[in-house]
DNA sequence: TGATGTTT
DNA sequence: AAACATCA
């Protein structure tokens, strides 16, 4: 048993970066609008280490000024590092304060990197007979590992801390000695640090070389054994290889002393630390901190501290936690889990117990339920089970057999519950569950509450997975689905293969969590004044979307098949033409191959534009300017055909539902941060329309049968009308009231000509500016999109603002509002938080400012059409029309209109859309009919 | 994963 | 600007 004292050295920046990126999708923002993710991430790691390991010695090492020596060797070292994110820059001073309050020494040496400092200290500690743990996620440290030096890597998603000793390093890197990690990194290179490595050598090859030759030098001595391209490359780059190796080597001669007595870990200053945490609003962390430290008697110093962590077993057990007998009972990252939280989850699979469950259900006023199914496509899956919960920590799971008739019978038991108007149904993405039940003709009635949508309104920019919500709001980590049925992909098991106890635990836990989240979000919706939007718009919309998705749309597959043949033949003839002109065959669809041909072989242009990864850009706007070359225009046409074929013509027929033979898209109601819907599987919101060839695809969308006609209803210029109304810009409002062509009208005023003298180009430029206003203008963007120079674009914008002064005012107001409140909102109070609005980085701030203008406009337009959809659906249901709403494309609704009802529903649709929300500008809706979607426009 | 392209 | 999808 080891009795060595243990030193923990933390790599500050590596941990800070890791903490920051761990929260990147769900950043922690405190009430002052400050992004505290990086601080929280780091401090969590720090407390974790202390709590679990009780270090004898502890220090945190910082980089300052980078490595002087390495930059001297190789000026490009770390040159492609992006600028440090703001949240990290502001984090460092706070972290220094926290360390000071906790009496933890920070070690900084100007001109050296943390890994060099840690390496040097670790080696010195080894001589002093200490055991060193290098706390860092950075795998470069593996080269330092020895019998008394270990890597201690913080947990990644769901895993625990990893301790890497010699054995682990041998396994991970497939080397005999840890020092060989240097050769490995030198060969492979590192794009993050911009260590070049050997060209053409990646992880696989580097491991192979090391196994065969042992080191970089060994490889160079045996170049004769290599073959072909690889031989040439290695031969030519020996110097680069040796340099890379040097760069990857952690220095062990940093002028820093190991002052043991200063590194002894002592009691933190609890009050001081608490104060800093309070300022940062780290509530949960404070609890955790107090639990760890305040019970310890003040007399206990490092000299008398018992060696609890190691004494539990002879072997060093990383997961053993003091006080907890069994590692499995405590989650590794401080979350509660199903194993350490008391709960009562019960399986229900007998007729008697089902009846009892129903009786209980019928007594409730509000119940959460969650279905388990055989897959993801709600309209094609079978039911495996349903979990119910109406009390926190408690719930029931009804399982269903494979036999679908039996399933139907069992489900019938619960019909009174699902049809009960007076029982509120709670779910997470409840549209999915309702659709699944619809396969069994089981309608879900009564009030709905969807926790996914609730959270979407509370913070649309965050993610709304139940797992993340549970960890964030309940401090509870649910059983991971991956653990149960494996990773996504074809090897994923079905829930049916999971044994019933596990199913019960997983499914009821989900329902339980959802119920708990609901209780949480209900309050938050109220504080954010979002309850009305939630209850009167988003929730009613759930049913509308459900109906639309179940309805689907008819597709003319014969037409698409013919079109596919046509396109394919066009593609192959274009292919031949291009090969001839390039004088070689290559993959035209690969920008990586196309770039060199165009710009190296054919040298079409002097200084080709490159992408950020250094490839030649072959994007549309780049190639468009080279259209005079036959090969380029052929390539553009080739690309267009290829795109149409793969994304639409060949893909759409595969999306037919086998039962209905129709296409059922899925609308995501909680994805687009502005409040819009999005459509997927397939996406029917980006069906081509601009080009002649693309329009053909629209012809494939047809009415249900000969008794129906497709009806498309479009808002005309809804976003401009909204901006006119919100800004109260009279000139623009008047133009709309008079029914003018808004772009021509704008052109007339901006260029100071009569309305009927506006040229095509003037109108087009005015249109671009109008459009640009909606997205937030910049002179740069505008000159890119038009043939105007940067200064002409600027002039145009100025003239535009003079024409519409109130509009300029409105834009400034939005930005000011966002600066003050941290968010902007739509006409219905839908909020969008803009955490970067006060950023010191002009680019980041500019984007936030454009969002401040764009979000209320786009979002209000989304609000309006959502209201219209709800009202139309109501009317349709009341009149029991055969006609059905099928699609929504942001400002357009598409219907299967029964021919007998055509003249009845046309005015209804128009009226409901135009009057969905009263603005000071009239809304205008154009309706078209046709035997396909293109005609209906 | 990055590049490209489609829509509003 | 912001979705989704495809390809290498």
mmCIF file with all atom_site columns, N, CA and C (backbone and C1' of nucleotides) in Angstrom, chain A residues 613 618 620 639 686 689-690, chain B residues 2-8:
data_model
loop_
_atom_site.group_PDB
_atom_site.id
_atom_site.type_symbol
_atom_site.label_atom_id
_atom_site.label_alt_id
_atom_site.label_comp_id
_atom_site.label_asym_id
_atom_site.label_entity_id
_atom_site.label_seq_id
_atom_site.pdbx_PDB_ins_code
_atom_site.Cartn_x
_atom_site.Cartn_y
_atom_site.Cartn_z
_atom_site.occupancy
_atom_site.B_iso_or_equiv
_atom_site.pdbx_formal_charge
_atom_site.auth_seq_id
_atom_site.auth_comp_id
_atom_site.auth_asym_id
_atom_site.auth_atom_id
_atom_site.pdbx_PDB_model_num
ATOM 1  N N     . UNK A 1 613 ? -9.946  26.691 -44.151 1.00 0.00 ? 613 UNK A N     1
ATOM 2  C CA    . UNK A 1 613 ? -9.052  25.555 -43.944 1.00 0.00 ? 613 UNK A CA    1
ATOM 3  C C     . UNK A 1 613 ? -7.959  25.506 -45.008 1.00 0.00 ? 613 UNK A C     1
ATOM 4  N N     . UNK A 1 618 ? -14.633 26.983 -53.989 1.00 0.00 ? 618 UNK A N     1
ATOM 5  C CA    . UNK A 1 618 ? -15.303 26.801 -55.280 1.00 0.00 ? 618 UNK A CA    1
ATOM 6  C C     . UNK A 1 618 ? -16.781 27.103 -55.114 1.00 0.00 ? 618 UNK A C     1
ATOM 7  N N     . UNK A 1 620 ? -20.461 28.953 -55.032 1.00 0.00 ? 620 UNK A N     1
ATOM 8  C CA    . UNK A 1 620 ? -21.243 29.510 -56.135 1.00 0.00 ? 620 UNK A CA    1
ATOM 9  C C     . UNK A 1 620 ? -20.828 30.918 -56.494 1.00 0.00 ? 620 UNK A C     1
ATOM 10 N N     . UNK A 1 639 ? -23.484 21.094 -60.966 1.00 0.00 ? 639 UNK A N     1
ATOM 11 C CA    . UNK A 1 639 ? -23.789 21.132 -59.539 1.00 0.00 ? 639 UNK A CA    1
ATOM 12 C C     . UNK A 1 639 ? -25.281 21.286 -59.293 1.00 0.00 ? 639 UNK A C     1
ATOM 13 N N     . UNK A 1 686 ? -37.706 24.005 -47.918 1.00 0.00 ? 686 UNK A N     1
ATOM 14 C CA    . UNK A 1 686 ? -36.702 24.499 -48.866 1.00 0.00 ? 686 UNK A CA    1
ATOM 15 C C     . UNK A 1 686 ? -36.809 23.832 -50.235 1.00 0.00 ? 686 UNK A C     1
ATOM 16 N N     . UNK A 1 689 ? -37.484 26.931 -55.978 1.00 0.00 ? 689 UNK A N     1
ATOM 17 C CA    . UNK A 1 689 ? -38.453 27.744 -56.716 1.00 0.00 ? 689 UNK A CA    1
ATOM 18 C C     . UNK A 1 689 ? -37.767 28.743 -57.625 1.00 0.00 ? 689 UNK A C     1
ATOM 19 N N     . UNK A 1 690 ? -36.510 29.092 -57.316 1.00 0.00 ? 690 UNK A N     1
ATOM 20 C CA    . UNK A 1 690 ? -35.846 30.168 -58.040 1.00 0.00 ? 690 UNK A CA    1
ATOM 21 C C     . UNK A 1 690 ? -35.583 29.849 -59.504 1.00 0.00 ? 690 UNK A C     1
ATOM 22 P P     . DG  B 2 2   ? -15.432 21.689 -38.598 1.00 0.00 ? 2   DG  B P     1
ATOM 23 O "O5'" . DG  B 2 2   ? -15.367 21.702 -40.191 1.00 0.00 ? 2   DG  B "O5'" 1
ATOM 24 C "C5'" . DG  B 2 2   ? -14.150 21.356 -40.861 1.00 0.00 ? 2   DG  B "C5'" 1
ATOM 25 C "C4'" . DG  B 2 2   ? -14.313 21.593 -42.347 1.00 0.00 ? 2   DG  B "C4'" 1
ATOM 26 C "C3'" . DG  B 2 2   ? -14.809 22.998 -42.701 1.00 0.00 ? 2   DG  B "C3'" 1
ATOM 27 O "O3'" . DG  B 2 2   ? -14.180 23.376 -43.919 1.00 0.00 ? 2   DG  B "O3'" 1
ATOM 28 C "C1'" . DG  B 2 2   ? -16.396 21.403 -43.425 1.00 0.00 ? 2   DG  B "C1'" 1
ATOM 29 P P     . DA  B 2 3   ? -14.459 24.811 -44.528 1.00 0.00 ? 3   DA  B P     1
ATOM 30 O "O5'" . DA  B 2 3   ? -15.257 24.425 -45.853 1.00 0.00 ? 3   DA  B "O5'" 1
ATOM 31 C "C5'" . DA  B 2 3   ? -14.754 23.416 -46.707 1.00 0.00 ? 3   DA  B "C5'" 1
ATOM 32 C "C4'" . DA  B 2 3   ? -15.737 23.194 -47.836 1.00 0.00 ? 3   DA  B "C4'" 1
ATOM 33 C "C3'" . DA  B 2 3   ? -16.366 24.486 -48.375 1.00 0.00 ? 3   DA  B "C3'" 1
ATOM 34 O "O3'" . DA  B 2 3   ? -16.317 24.423 -49.790 1.00 0.00 ? 3   DA  B "O3'" 1
ATOM 35 C "C1'" . DA  B 2 3   ? -18.051 22.951 -47.749 1.00 0.00 ? 3   DA  B "C1'" 1
ATOM 36 P P     . DT  B 2 4   ? -16.826 25.638 -50.646 1.00 0.00 ? 4   DT  B P     1
ATOM 37 O "O5'" . DT  B 2 4   ? -18.318 25.209 -50.979 1.00 0.00 ? 4   DT  B "O5'" 1
ATOM 38 C "C5'" . DT  B 2 4   ? -18.552 24.047 -51.770 1.00 0.00 ? 4   DT  B "C5'" 1
ATOM 39 C "C4'" . DT  B 2 4   ? -20.037 23.783 -51.818 1.00 0.00 ? 4   DT  B "C4'" 1
ATOM 40 C "C3'" . DT  B 2 4   ? -20.878 25.003 -52.205 1.00 0.00 ? 4   DT  B "C3'" 1
ATOM 41 O "O3'" . DT  B 2 4   ? -21.324 24.834 -53.538 1.00 0.00 ? 4   DT  B "O3'" 1
ATOM 42 C "C1'" . DT  B 2 4   ? -21.870 23.677 -50.482 1.00 0.00 ? 4   DT  B "C1'" 1
ATOM 43 P P     . DG  B 2 5   ? -22.231 25.936 -54.216 1.00 0.00 ? 5   DG  B P     1
ATOM 44 O "O5'" . DG  B 2 5   ? -23.697 25.519 -53.741 1.00 0.00 ? 5   DG  B "O5'" 1
ATOM 45 C "C5'" . DG  B 2 5   ? -24.193 24.218 -54.030 1.00 0.00 ? 5   DG  B "C5'" 1
ATOM 46 C "C4'" . DG  B 2 5   ? -25.639 24.132 -53.558 1.00 0.00 ? 5   DG  B "C4'" 1
ATOM 47 C "C3'" . DG  B 2 5   ? -26.464 25.377 -53.888 1.00 0.00 ? 5   DG  B "C3'" 1
ATOM 48 O "O3'" . DG  B 2 5   ? -27.744 24.976 -54.306 1.00 0.00 ? 5   DG  B "O3'" 1
ATOM 49 C "C1'" . DG  B 2 5   ? -26.593 24.928 -51.607 1.00 0.00 ? 5   DG  B "C1'" 1
ATOM 50 P P     . DT  B 2 6   ? -28.602 25.895 -55.260 1.00 0.00 ? 6   DT  B P     1
ATOM 51 O "O5'" . DT  B 2 6   ? -30.031 25.970 -54.558 1.00 0.00 ? 6   DT  B "O5'" 1
ATOM 52 C "C5'" . DT  B 2 6   ? -30.890 24.839 -54.509 1.00 0.00 ? 6   DT  B "C5'" 1
ATOM 53 C "C4'" . DT  B 2 6   ? -31.754 24.929 -53.289 1.00 0.00 ? 6   DT  B "C4'" 1
ATOM 54 C "C3'" . DT  B 2 6   ? -32.420 26.268 -53.025 1.00 0.00 ? 6   DT  B "C3'" 1
ATOM 55 O "O3'" . DT  B 2 6   ? -33.546 26.470 -53.838 1.00 0.00 ? 6   DT  B "O3'" 1
ATOM 56 C "C1'" . DT  B 2 6   ? -31.704 25.238 -51.005 1.00 0.00 ? 6   DT  B "C1'" 1
ATOM 57 P P     . DT  B 2 7   ? -34.193 27.940 -53.952 1.00 0.00 ? 7   DT  B P     1
ATOM 58 O "O5'" . DT  B 2 7   ? -35.004 28.121 -52.581 1.00 0.00 ? 7   DT  B "O5'" 1
ATOM 59 C "C5'" . DT  B 2 7   ? -36.175 27.335 -52.341 1.00 0.00 ? 7   DT  B "C5'" 1
ATOM 60 C "C4'" . DT  B 2 7   ? -36.619 27.532 -50.905 1.00 0.00 ? 7   DT  B "C4'" 1
ATOM 61 C "C3'" . DT  B 2 7   ? -37.024 28.957 -50.570 1.00 0.00 ? 7   DT  B "C3'" 1
ATOM 62 O "O3'" . DT  B 2 7   ? -38.409 29.099 -50.810 1.00 0.00 ? 7   DT  B "O3'" 1
ATOM 63 C "C1'" . DT  B 2 7   ? -35.589 28.070 -48.875 1.00 0.00 ? 7   DT  B "C1'" 1
ATOM 64 P P     . DT  B 2 8   ? -39.054 30.550 -50.926 1.00 0.00 ? 8   DT  B P     1
ATOM 65 O "O5'" . DT  B 2 8   ? -39.086 31.065 -49.414 1.00 0.00 ? 8   DT  B "O5'" 1
ATOM 66 C "C5'" . DT  B 2 8   ? -39.857 30.370 -48.432 1.00 0.00 ? 8   DT  B "C5'" 1
ATOM 67 C "C4'" . DT  B 2 8   ? -39.636 31.014 -47.084 1.00 0.00 ? 8   DT  B "C4'" 1
ATOM 68 C "C3'" . DT  B 2 8   ? -40.038 32.487 -47.042 1.00 0.00 ? 8   DT  B "C3'" 1
ATOM 69 O "O3'" . DT  B 2 8   ? -40.745 32.764 -45.842 1.00 0.00 ? 8   DT  B "O3'" 1
ATOM 70 C "C1'" . DT  B 2 8   ? -37.768 32.251 -46.390 1.00 0.00 ? 8   DT  B "C1'" 1
#
